PDB file of C-alpha atoms in Angstrom:
ATOM      1  CA  MET A   1       3.732 -25.393   8.438  1.00 49.00           C
ATOM      2  CA  LYS A   2       2.457 -27.506   5.960  1.00 44.00           C
ATOM      3  CA  ILE A   3      -0.857 -27.014   4.363  1.00 45.00           C
ATOM      4  CA  CYS A   4      -2.664 -29.232   1.278  1.00 42.00           C
ATOM      5  CA  ASN A   5      -5.138 -27.150  -0.027  1.00 41.00           C
ATOM      6  CA  PHE A   6      -7.041 -28.416  -3.097  1.00 33.00           C
ATOM      7  CA  PHE A   7      -8.364 -25.179  -3.864  1.00 34.00           C
ATOM      8  CA  LEU A   8      -5.604 -22.614  -2.630  1.00 34.00           C
ATOM      9  CA  GLY A   9      -5.211 -20.406  -5.878  1.00 35.00           C
ATOM     10  CA  CYS A  10      -8.872 -19.553  -5.472  1.00 32.00           C
ATOM     11  CA  ILE A  11      -8.825 -18.597  -1.730  1.00 33.00           C
ATOM     12  CA  VAL A  12      -5.465 -16.718  -2.675  1.00 32.00           C
ATOM     13  CA  LEU A  13      -7.307 -14.424  -4.472  1.00 30.00           C
ATOM     14  CA  PHE A  14     -10.162 -13.466  -2.387  1.00 33.00           C
ATOM     15  CA  VAL A  15      -7.430 -13.164   0.983  1.00 31.00           C
ATOM     16  CA  ILE A  16      -5.779 -10.530  -0.707  1.00 34.00           C
ATOM     17  CA  ALA A  17      -8.641  -8.450  -1.949  1.00 35.00           C
ATOM     18  CA  CYS A  18     -10.302  -8.780   1.681  1.00 38.00           C
ATOM     19  CA  GLY A  19      -9.315  -6.908   4.772  1.00 41.00           C
ATOM     20  CA  ASP A  20      -7.756  -9.128   7.793  1.00 42.00           C
ATOM     21  CA  ASP A  21      -9.345 -10.895  11.035  1.00 42.00           C
ATOM     22  CA  SER A  22      -7.846 -11.674  13.901  1.00 38.00           C
ATOM     23  CA  SER A  23      -7.941 -14.758  16.575  1.00 37.00           C
ATOM     24  CA  SER A  24      -6.958 -14.786  20.130  1.00 34.00           C
ATOM     25  CA  ALA A  25      -5.234 -17.490  22.022  1.00 31.00           C
ATOM     26  CA  SER A  26      -7.125 -20.233  22.552  1.00 32.00           C
ATOM     27  CA  ASP A  27      -7.380 -22.946  25.111  1.00 32.00           C
ATOM     28  CA  ALA A  28      -4.036 -23.638  27.579  1.00 29.00           C
ATOM     29  CA  LEU A  29      -2.319 -26.684  27.110  1.00 26.00           C
ATOM     30  CA  SER A  30      -2.565 -29.221  29.255  1.00 30.00           C
ATOM     31  CA  GLU A  31       1.008 -29.078  30.191  1.00 34.00           C
ATOM     32  CA  ASN A  32       3.316 -26.600  30.023  1.00 34.00           C
ATOM     33  CA  GLN A  33       6.359 -27.715  27.796  1.00 37.00           C
ATOM     34  CA  SER A  34       9.015 -26.581  30.192  1.00 37.00           C
ATOM     35  CA  SER A  35       9.112 -24.777  33.705  1.00 37.00           C
ATOM     36  CA  SER A  36      10.126 -21.484  34.427  1.00 37.00           C
ATOM     37  CA  SER A  37      13.480 -22.128  36.137  1.00 35.00           C
ATOM     38  CA  SER A  38      14.816 -23.909  32.516  1.00 40.00           C
ATOM     39  CA  TRP A  39      14.518 -21.084  31.002  1.00 47.00           C
ATOM     40  CA  ILE A  40      17.891 -19.628  32.169  1.00 43.00           C
ATOM     41  CA  ALA A  41      20.784 -20.243  30.281  1.00 47.00           C
ATOM     42  CA  SER A  42      23.898 -21.061  32.619  1.00 32.00           C
ATOM     43  CA  ASN A  43      27.187 -19.662  31.865  1.00 31.00           C
ATOM     44  CA  SER A  44      28.449 -22.429  29.828  1.00 33.00           C
ATOM     45  CA  SER A  45      28.174 -21.648  25.800  1.00 33.00           C
ATOM     46  CA  SER A  46      27.033 -25.104  25.818  1.00 33.00           C
ATOM     47  CA  SER A  47      23.503 -23.910  26.670  1.00 32.00           C
ATOM     48  CA  ARG A  48      23.146 -21.960  23.883  1.00 31.00           C
ATOM     49  CA  ASN A  49      22.626 -21.909  20.344  1.00 33.00           C
ATOM     50  CA  ASP A  50      24.994 -21.561  17.762  1.00 31.00           C
ATOM     51  CA  VAL A  51      24.347 -18.381  16.117  1.00 30.00           C
ATOM     52  CA  LYS A  52      25.818 -14.921  15.198  1.00 32.00           C
ATOM     53  CA  ASN A  53      26.188 -12.859  18.498  1.00 32.00           C
ATOM     54  CA  SER A  54      24.076  -9.875  18.737  1.00 32.00           C
ATOM     55  CA  SER A  55      25.797  -6.348  19.055  1.00 31.00           C
ATOM     56  CA  SER A  56      25.519  -4.661  22.808  1.00 27.00           C
ATOM     57  CA  SER A  57      25.620  -1.515  20.964  1.00 27.00           C
ATOM     58  CA  ILE A  58      22.779   0.496  19.566  1.00 26.00           C
ATOM     59  CA  SER A  59      22.772   1.666  16.192  1.00 29.00           C
ATOM     60  CA  VAL A  60      20.033   3.986  14.536  1.00 29.00           C
ATOM     61  CA  LYS A  61      19.180   3.062  10.886  1.00 34.00           C
ATOM     62  CA  SER A  62      18.542   5.844   8.335  1.00 35.00           C
ATOM     63  CA  SER A  63      15.851   5.415   5.854  1.00 38.00           C
ATOM     64  CA  SER A  64      14.634   7.976   2.973  1.00 38.00           C
ATOM     65  CA  SER A  65      10.850   8.266   4.354  1.00 40.00           C
ATOM     66  CA  SER A  66      12.744   9.436   7.871  1.00 41.00           C
ATOM     67  CA  ALA A  67      15.968  11.363   8.898  1.00 36.00           C
ATOM     68  CA  LYS A  68      16.533   9.500  11.993  1.00 58.00           C
ATOM     69  CA  ARG A  69      14.708   6.355  13.521  1.00 77.00           C
ATOM     70  CA  LEU A  70      14.643   5.214  16.865  1.00 93.00           C
ATOM     71  CA  SER A  71      16.148   1.615  17.633  1.00 96.00           C
ATOM     72  CA  GLY A  72      14.680  -1.223  19.505  1.00 97.00           C
ATOM     73  CA  GLU A  73      18.152  -2.594  20.532  1.00 97.00           C
ATOM     74  CA  VAL A  74      19.288  -3.092  23.665  1.00 96.00           C
ATOM     75  CA  SER A  75      22.940  -4.602  25.061  1.00 94.00           C
ATOM     76  CA  GLY A  76      23.281  -8.064  26.035  1.00 93.00           C
ATOM     77  CA  ASP A  77      22.909 -11.388  24.081  1.00 95.00           C
ATOM     78  CA  PRO A  78      19.495 -12.908  24.996  1.00 96.00           C
ATOM     79  CA  LEU A  79      20.812 -16.410  23.512  1.00 94.00           C
ATOM     80  CA  GLN A  80      23.220 -16.258  27.013  1.00 95.00           C
ATOM     81  CA  ILE A  81      20.616 -14.745  28.956  1.00 96.00           C
ATOM     82  CA  PHE A  82      17.989 -17.767  27.951  1.00 97.00           C
ATOM     83  CA  LYS A  83      18.319 -21.433  27.425  1.00 95.00           C
ATOM     84  CA  THR A  84      16.404 -21.821  24.380  1.00 96.00           C
ATOM     85  CA  ARG A  85      14.473 -24.762  22.810  1.00 96.00           C
ATOM     86  CA  VAL A  86      14.115 -26.537  19.375  1.00 97.00           C
ATOM     87  CA  PRO A  87      10.146 -26.398  18.309  1.00 97.00           C
ATOM     88  CA  LYS A  88       8.803 -29.133  17.153  1.00 97.00           C
ATOM     89  CA  LYS A  89       7.724 -29.223  13.437  1.00 96.00           C
ATOM     90  CA  ALA A  90       3.869 -30.466  12.936  1.00 95.00           C
ATOM     91  CA  VAL A  91       2.451 -30.839  16.299  1.00 95.00           C
ATOM     92  CA  TYR A  92      -0.883 -30.193  15.483  1.00 93.00           C
ATOM     93  CA  HIS A  93      -3.124 -31.727  12.433  1.00 93.00           C
ATOM     94  CA  CYS A  94      -6.089 -29.608  11.530  1.00 90.00           C
ATOM     95  CA  ASP A  95      -8.440 -30.885   9.175  1.00 88.00           C
ATOM     96  CA  LEU A  96     -11.236 -29.028   7.938  1.00 81.00           C
ATOM     97  CA  THR A  97     -12.392 -30.653   5.206  1.00 77.00           C
ATOM     98  CA  GLN A  98     -15.560 -31.279   6.405  1.00 73.00           C
ATOM     99  CA  GLU A  99     -16.148 -27.305   6.564  1.00 69.00           C
ATOM    100  CA  ILE A 100     -14.025 -26.795   3.669  1.00 68.00           C
ATOM    101  CA  SER A 101     -13.565 -29.354   1.234  1.00 66.00           C
ATOM    102  CA  GLY A 102      -9.786 -30.020   0.561  1.00 65.00           C
ATOM    103  CA  LEU A 103      -8.361 -27.893   3.783  1.00 81.00           C
ATOM    104  CA  GLU A 104      -5.926 -29.327   6.127  1.00 85.00           C
ATOM    105  CA  GLY A 105      -2.353 -28.809   7.413  1.00 86.00           C
ATOM    106  CA  ASP A 106       0.002 -29.081   9.961  1.00 93.00           C
ATOM    107  CA  PHE A 107       0.942 -26.561  12.354  1.00 92.00           C
ATOM    108  CA  ASP A 108       4.143 -26.259  14.135  1.00 95.00           C
ATOM    109  CA  GLN A 109       5.308 -25.351  17.776  1.00 97.00           C
ATOM    110  CA  LYS A 110       6.428 -21.588  17.568  1.00 95.00           C
ATOM    111  CA  ASP A 111       9.127 -19.473  19.645  1.00 97.00           C
ATOM    112  CA  TRP A 112      10.518 -15.816  20.127  1.00 97.00           C
ATOM    113  CA  ILE A 113      12.282 -13.880  21.774  1.00 98.00           C
ATOM    114  CA  CYS A 114      11.774  -9.867  21.360  1.00 98.00           C
ATOM    115  CA  SER A 115      13.838  -6.571  23.178  1.00 98.00           C
ATOM    116  CA  PHE A 116      11.671  -5.245  26.012  1.00 98.00           C
ATOM    117  CA  LYS A 117      12.380  -1.185  26.173  1.00 97.00           C
ATOM    118  CA  TYR A 118      10.106   0.842  28.319  1.00 98.00           C
ATOM    119  CA  ALA A 119      10.398   3.986  30.696  1.00 96.00           C
ATOM    120  CA  GLY A 120      14.217   2.900  31.895  1.00 96.00           C
ATOM    121  CA  MET A 121      13.655  -0.795  31.478  1.00 97.00           C
ATOM    122  CA  GLU A 122      15.081  -2.892  29.589  1.00 97.00           C
ATOM    123  CA  GLY A 123      15.484  -6.562  28.487  1.00 98.00           C
ATOM    124  CA  TYR A 124      14.234  -9.046  26.709  1.00 98.00           C
ATOM    125  CA  VAL A 125      10.920 -11.888  26.485  1.00 98.00           C
ATOM    126  CA  TYR A 126      11.131 -15.448  25.308  1.00 98.00           C
ATOM    127  CA  VAL A 127       7.853 -17.052  24.888  1.00 98.00           C
ATOM    128  CA  GLN A 128       7.249 -20.841  23.738  1.00 97.00           C
ATOM    129  CA  SER A 129       4.095 -21.444  22.533  1.00 97.00           C
ATOM    130  CA  SER A 130       2.106 -24.453  20.475  1.00 97.00           C
ATOM    131  CA  PRO A 131      -1.220 -24.707  18.411  1.00 95.00           C
ATOM    132  CA  THR A 132      -4.161 -26.216  20.136  1.00 95.00           C
ATOM    133  CA  GLY A 133      -6.689 -25.517  17.354  1.00 93.00           C
ATOM    134  CA  CYS A 134      -7.566 -24.042  14.194  1.00 89.00           C
ATOM    135  CA  THR A 135      -9.747 -21.779  12.705  1.00 86.00           C
ATOM    136  CA  PRO A 136     -11.240 -21.186   9.141  1.00 84.00           C
ATOM    137  CA  HIS A 137     -11.715 -17.872   7.365  1.00 78.00           C
ATOM    138  CA  TRP A 138     -10.643 -17.511   3.636  1.00 77.00           C
ATOM    139  CA  GLY A 139      -8.417 -20.736   4.582  1.00 79.00           C
ATOM    140  CA  PHE A 140      -7.477 -21.151   7.863  1.00 85.00           C
ATOM    141  CA  TYR A 141      -4.918 -20.110  10.278  1.00 88.00           C
ATOM    142  CA  PRO A 142      -3.842 -22.150  13.798  1.00 92.00           C
ATOM    143  CA  ASP A 143      -4.969 -20.999  17.129  1.00 93.00           C
ATOM    144  CA  ILE A 144      -1.992 -20.899  19.587  1.00 95.00           C
ATOM    145  CA  SER A 145      -1.299 -21.111  22.783  1.00 96.00           C
ATOM    146  CA  VAL A 146       1.403 -19.930  25.345  1.00 96.00           C
ATOM    147  CA  ASP A 147       3.329 -22.762  26.902  1.00 96.00           C
ATOM    148  CA  SER A 148       5.699 -20.363  29.188  1.00 95.00           C
ATOM    149  CA  ALA A 149       7.091 -17.438  28.949  1.00 97.00           C
ATOM    150  CA  VAL A 150       9.919 -15.244  30.775  1.00 97.00           C
ATOM    151  CA  LEU A 151      10.800 -11.905  31.208  1.00 98.00           C
ATOM    152  CA  TYR A 152      14.463 -10.779  32.207  1.00 98.00           C
ATOM    153  CA  VAL A 153      14.357  -7.350  32.659  1.00 97.00           C
ATOM    154  CA  ASN A 154      17.091  -5.026  34.566  1.00 97.00           C
ATOM    155  CA  GLY A 155      18.993  -8.031  35.355  1.00 96.00           C
ATOM    156  CA  LYS A 156      16.607  -9.959  36.770  1.00 97.00           C
ATOM    157  CA  TYR A 157      14.224 -12.555  35.787  1.00 97.00           C
ATOM    158  CA  GLU A 158       9.947 -12.398  35.823  1.00 95.00           C
ATOM    159  CA  THR A 159       7.754 -15.394  35.018  1.00 92.00           C
ATOM    160  CA  LEU A 160       5.447 -14.426  32.706  1.00 93.00           C
ATOM    161  CA  ASN A 161       1.521 -16.396  33.464  1.00 83.00           C
ATOM    162  CA  ASP A 162      -0.576 -14.491  31.118  1.00 89.00           C
ATOM    163  CA  VAL A 163       0.846 -13.798  27.884  1.00 95.00           C
ATOM    164  CA  THR A 164      -1.661 -14.248  25.076  1.00 96.00           C
ATOM    165  CA  TYR A 165      -0.628 -14.586  21.367  1.00 95.00           C
ATOM    166  CA  ASP A 166      -2.507 -13.371  18.535  1.00 94.00           C
ATOM    167  CA  TRP A 167      -2.273 -15.112  14.926  1.00 92.00           C
ATOM    168  CA  GLY A 168      -3.347 -12.147  13.417  1.00 91.00           C
ATOM    169  CA  GLY A 169      -6.276 -13.775  10.395  1.00 87.00           C
ATOM    170  CA  ASN A 170      -5.485 -15.219   7.344  1.00 84.00           C
ATOM    171  CA  HIS A 171      -2.891 -12.331   6.687  1.00 90.00           C
ATOM    172  CA  HIS A 172      -0.585 -13.542  10.078  1.00 90.00           C
ATOM    173  CA  ASN A 173      -0.379 -10.012  11.094  1.00 93.00           C
ATOM    174  CA  ASP A 174       0.156 -11.191  14.623  1.00 94.00           C
ATOM    175  CA  SER A 175       0.398  -9.956  18.222  1.00 96.00           C
ATOM    176  CA  PHE A 176       1.257 -10.934  21.454  1.00 96.00           C
ATOM    177  CA  ARG A 177       0.623  -9.190  24.843  1.00 97.00           C
ATOM    178  CA  PHE A 178       1.659  -9.946  28.641  1.00 98.00           C
ATOM    179  CA  SER A 179       1.414  -7.965  32.085  1.00 97.00           C
ATOM    180  CA  TYR A 180       4.179  -6.346  33.986  1.00 97.00           C
ATOM    181  CA  ASP A 181       4.546  -3.745  36.563  1.00 96.00           C
ATOM    182  CA  GLY A 182       0.999  -2.769  36.470  1.00 96.00           C
ATOM    183  CA  LYS A 183       0.830  -2.475  32.988  1.00 97.00           C
ATOM    184  CA  VAL A 184      -0.192  -4.716  29.714  1.00 97.00           C
ATOM    185  CA  PHE A 185       2.204  -4.722  26.809  1.00 98.00           C
ATOM    186  CA  GLU A 186       0.901  -5.020  23.465  1.00 98.00           C
ATOM    187  CA  TYR A 187       3.776  -6.285  20.695  1.00 98.00           C
ATOM    188  CA  SER A 188       2.620  -5.015  17.108  1.00 97.00           C
ATOM    189  CA  ARG A 189       3.267  -3.236  14.366  1.00 95.00           C
ATOM    190  CA  SER A 190       3.725   0.645  12.722  1.00 96.00           C
ATOM    191  CA  SER A 191       3.772  -0.811   9.116  1.00 95.00           C
ATOM    192  CA  ILE A 192       2.519  -3.234   6.470  1.00 92.00           C
ATOM    193  CA  ASN A 193       2.280  -3.874   2.787  1.00 90.00           C
ATOM    194  CA  PHE A 194      -0.178  -2.784   0.363  1.00 85.00           C
ATOM    195  CA  ALA A 195      -1.938  -6.412   0.557  1.00 86.00           C
ATOM    196  CA  TYR A 196      -2.274  -5.585   4.163  1.00 89.00           C
ATOM    197  CA  ARG A 197       0.618  -8.100   4.937  1.00 92.00           C
ATOM    198  CA  PRO A 198       3.672  -8.251   7.730  1.00 94.00           C
ATOM    199  CA  CYS A 199       6.864  -7.395   5.478  1.00 94.00           C
ATOM    200  CA  GLN A 200       8.900  -8.312   9.135  1.00 94.00           C
ATOM    201  CA  GLU A 201       8.237  -9.724  12.558  1.00 95.00           C
ATOM    202  CA  MET A 202       6.480  -7.350  15.452  1.00 97.00           C
ATOM    203  CA  ASP A 203       8.250  -3.636  15.754  1.00 97.00           C
ATOM    204  CA  CYS A 204       6.821  -1.746  18.166  1.00 98.00           C
ATOM    205  CA  LEU A 205       5.036  -1.170  21.539  1.00 98.00           C
ATOM    206  CA  LYS A 206       1.080  -0.452  22.932  1.00 98.00           C
ATOM    207  CA  VAL A 207       1.333   0.311  26.666  1.00 98.00           C
ATOM    208  CA  TYR A 208      -2.436  -0.404  28.494  1.00 98.00           C
ATOM    209  CA  GLU A 209      -3.307   0.245  31.875  1.00 98.00           C
ATOM    210  CA  ALA A 210      -4.161  -3.115  34.030  1.00 97.00           C
ATOM    211  CA  ASP A 211      -7.271  -3.093  32.331  1.00 96.00           C
ATOM    212  CA  GLY A 212      -5.864  -3.742  28.832  1.00 96.00           C
ATOM    213  CA  THR A 213      -8.016  -1.718  26.897  1.00 97.00           C
ATOM    214  CA  THR A 214      -7.443   2.207  28.491  1.00 98.00           C
ATOM    215  CA  LEU A 215      -4.467   2.733  26.110  1.00 98.00           C
ATOM    216  CA  ILE A 216      -1.162   4.977  27.747  1.00 98.00           C
ATOM    217  CA  GLU A 217       0.890   4.921  25.176  1.00 98.00           C
ATOM    218  CA  ASP A 218       0.753   4.144  21.239  1.00 97.00           C
ATOM    219  CA  GLY A 219       4.248   3.446  20.331  1.00 97.00           C
ATOM    220  CA  CYS A 220       3.380   2.048  17.048  1.00 97.00           C
ATOM    221  CA  ASN A 221       1.261   4.859  15.420  1.00 95.00           C
ATOM    222  CA  PHE A 222      -0.234   2.484  12.464  1.00 93.00           C
ATOM    223  CA  TYR A 223      -2.489   5.083  11.480  1.00 91.00           C
ATOM    224  CA  SER A 224       0.153   8.586  12.032  1.00 93.00           C
ATOM    225  CA  ASP A 225       0.612  10.136   8.941  1.00 91.00           C
ATOM    226  CA  ASP A 226       3.202  11.811  10.625  1.00 91.00           C
ATOM    227  CA  LEU A 227       6.324   9.438   9.800  1.00 89.00           C
ATOM    228  CA  SER A 228       8.504  11.373  12.688  1.00 89.00           C
ATOM    229  CA  LYS A 229       5.480   9.858  15.236  1.00 92.00           C
ATOM    230  CA  VAL A 230       5.443   6.390  13.706  1.00 95.00           C
ATOM    231  CA  ARG A 231       6.928   3.616  15.813  1.00 97.00           C
ATOM    232  CA  GLN A 232       8.106   5.694  18.672  1.00 97.00           C
ATOM    233  CA  LEU A 233       8.339   2.677  21.274  1.00 98.00           C
ATOM    234  CA  PRO A 234      10.614   0.466  18.759  1.00 98.00           C
ATOM    235  CA  ILE A 235      11.292  -3.080  19.917  1.00 98.00           C
ATOM    236  CA  VAL A 236      12.972  -6.207  18.065  1.00 98.00           C
ATOM    237  CA  CYS A 237      11.541  -9.502  17.592  1.00 97.00           C
ATOM    238  CA  ARG A 238      13.258 -12.616  16.176  1.00 97.00           C
ATOM    239  CA  PHE A 239      11.052 -16.016  15.661  1.00 96.00           C
ATOM    240  CA  ALA A 240      13.060 -19.168  16.392  1.00 97.00           C
ATOM    241  CA  ASN A 241      14.504 -21.219  13.110  1.00 96.00           C
ATOM    242  CA  LEU A 242      12.334 -24.344  13.099  1.00 95.00           C
ATOM    243  CA  GLU A 243      15.314 -26.398  11.984  1.00 96.00           C
ATOM    244  CA  ASP A 244      17.860 -25.808  14.710  1.00 96.00           C
ATOM    245  CA  GLY A 245      16.415 -23.417  17.135  1.00 96.00           C
ATOM    246  CA  SER A 246      18.568 -20.473  16.422  1.00 96.00           C
ATOM    247  CA  PHE A 247      17.114 -16.712  16.246  1.00 96.00           C
ATOM    248  CA  GLY A 248      20.045 -15.011  14.204  1.00 89.00           C
ATOM    249  CA  ASP A 249      20.940 -11.983  15.494  1.00 92.00           C
ATOM    250  CA  PHE A 250      19.040  -8.735  16.741  1.00 96.00           C
ATOM    251  CA  THR A 251      20.087  -6.059  15.218  1.00 96.00           C
ATOM    252  CA  ASP A 252      17.048  -3.233  14.565  1.00 97.00           C
ATOM    253  CA  ASN A 253      16.780  -3.400  10.696  1.00 94.00           C
ATOM    254  CA  PHE A 254      13.380  -2.315  10.576  1.00 95.00           C
ATOM    255  CA  GLU A 255      12.046  -0.286   7.295  1.00 93.00           C
ATOM    256  CA  LEU A 256       8.289   0.766   6.396  1.00 93.00           C
ATOM    257  CA  CYS A 257       7.004  -2.251   4.367  1.00 94.00           C
ATOM    258  CA  PRO A 258       7.304  -1.800   0.312  1.00 92.00           C
ATOM    259  CA  GLY A 259       3.609  -0.303  -0.584  1.00 88.00           C
ATOM    260  CA  ASP A 260       2.762   1.335   2.672  1.00 90.00           C
ATOM    261  CA  SER A 261       0.748   4.200   1.537  1.00 85.00           C
ATOM    262  CA  ARG A 262       2.752   6.702   3.469  1.00 87.00           C
ATOM    263  CA  LEU A 263       6.077   6.323   1.726  1.00 86.00           C
ATOM    264  CA  PRO A 264       6.658   8.922  -0.572  1.00 81.00           C
ATOM    265  CA  ASN A 265       5.593   7.823  -4.653  1.00 71.00           C
TER     266      ASN A 265
END
C-alpha cells in the first residue's frame, strides 16, 4: 500500500492516543478473480511458489509468560494443497482530498493462508481479496471484498461463499469470518501491543453458532488475565508477499506482544 499523506505526521499522533475502530468488508466484486477449481494445486512442483516447506511436525513454543503454549500448526504443506496467485499492487486508488486535505493512496490485493484446527478437523483456508473502496477515519483505510475462498479440511476441498474480511480500523487489527459445519469461525487475535496495534498475524479462533452472534467458544480470550486460558484455539496465518506471492513457512512462532499489559514487568 502506497500512501501520500500531507498531514500524516499530525494524524499519527492522534491515532496512537485513540482506541480502534473496525469496518466490515464492503460490496462484493463484480467479477471473481478465480474459480474454485483453480485453487487446487497439481502434484507438479511447478504449480507452487518456490518457498520453504513447512514442517509436518507440531512444535510447542515456550515463553517466559507461559510454561507451555498450544500450537496452531497442522500437518501438510498448504502450498502443495492450493494453487496460489501473486497479488497485484495498486489495484484501487483512494482519493479523499475533498474530505481530508492531502489524503490519498493506492491499495493492493491481499491474500492469505491460515491453518484450521477445531474439534478433530484440521486443514487450511486460502482467501483471495481485493480493495473496493476506502473509509476516512483519523486517516483512511481500505474496504476489502473477498474474491474467493477455499477450505481444505481432513483431505477434502470445500468452497466458501460467505467469507468476510474486516481491515480493523486505522490500527489494522484485522479479522475474517466464514461459515462451515453449521458454525461461524472468526480468525482474530489474543494479544496486541501497548498502542492497541497488532505485532503479528491473526493467531486464534472464535467459534459461533450459525447466527454469527451466539458465542460457542472464545479460543482467543483476549481480555483474560489468566494466561493459561489465552489462545486456547490457536491458528497460524500468513499473508502473501506482494513481490513474488510467497508465504514463508507456517511455523507457529506466536508470542504475547511487547507491551501487552498481562506480561510481567
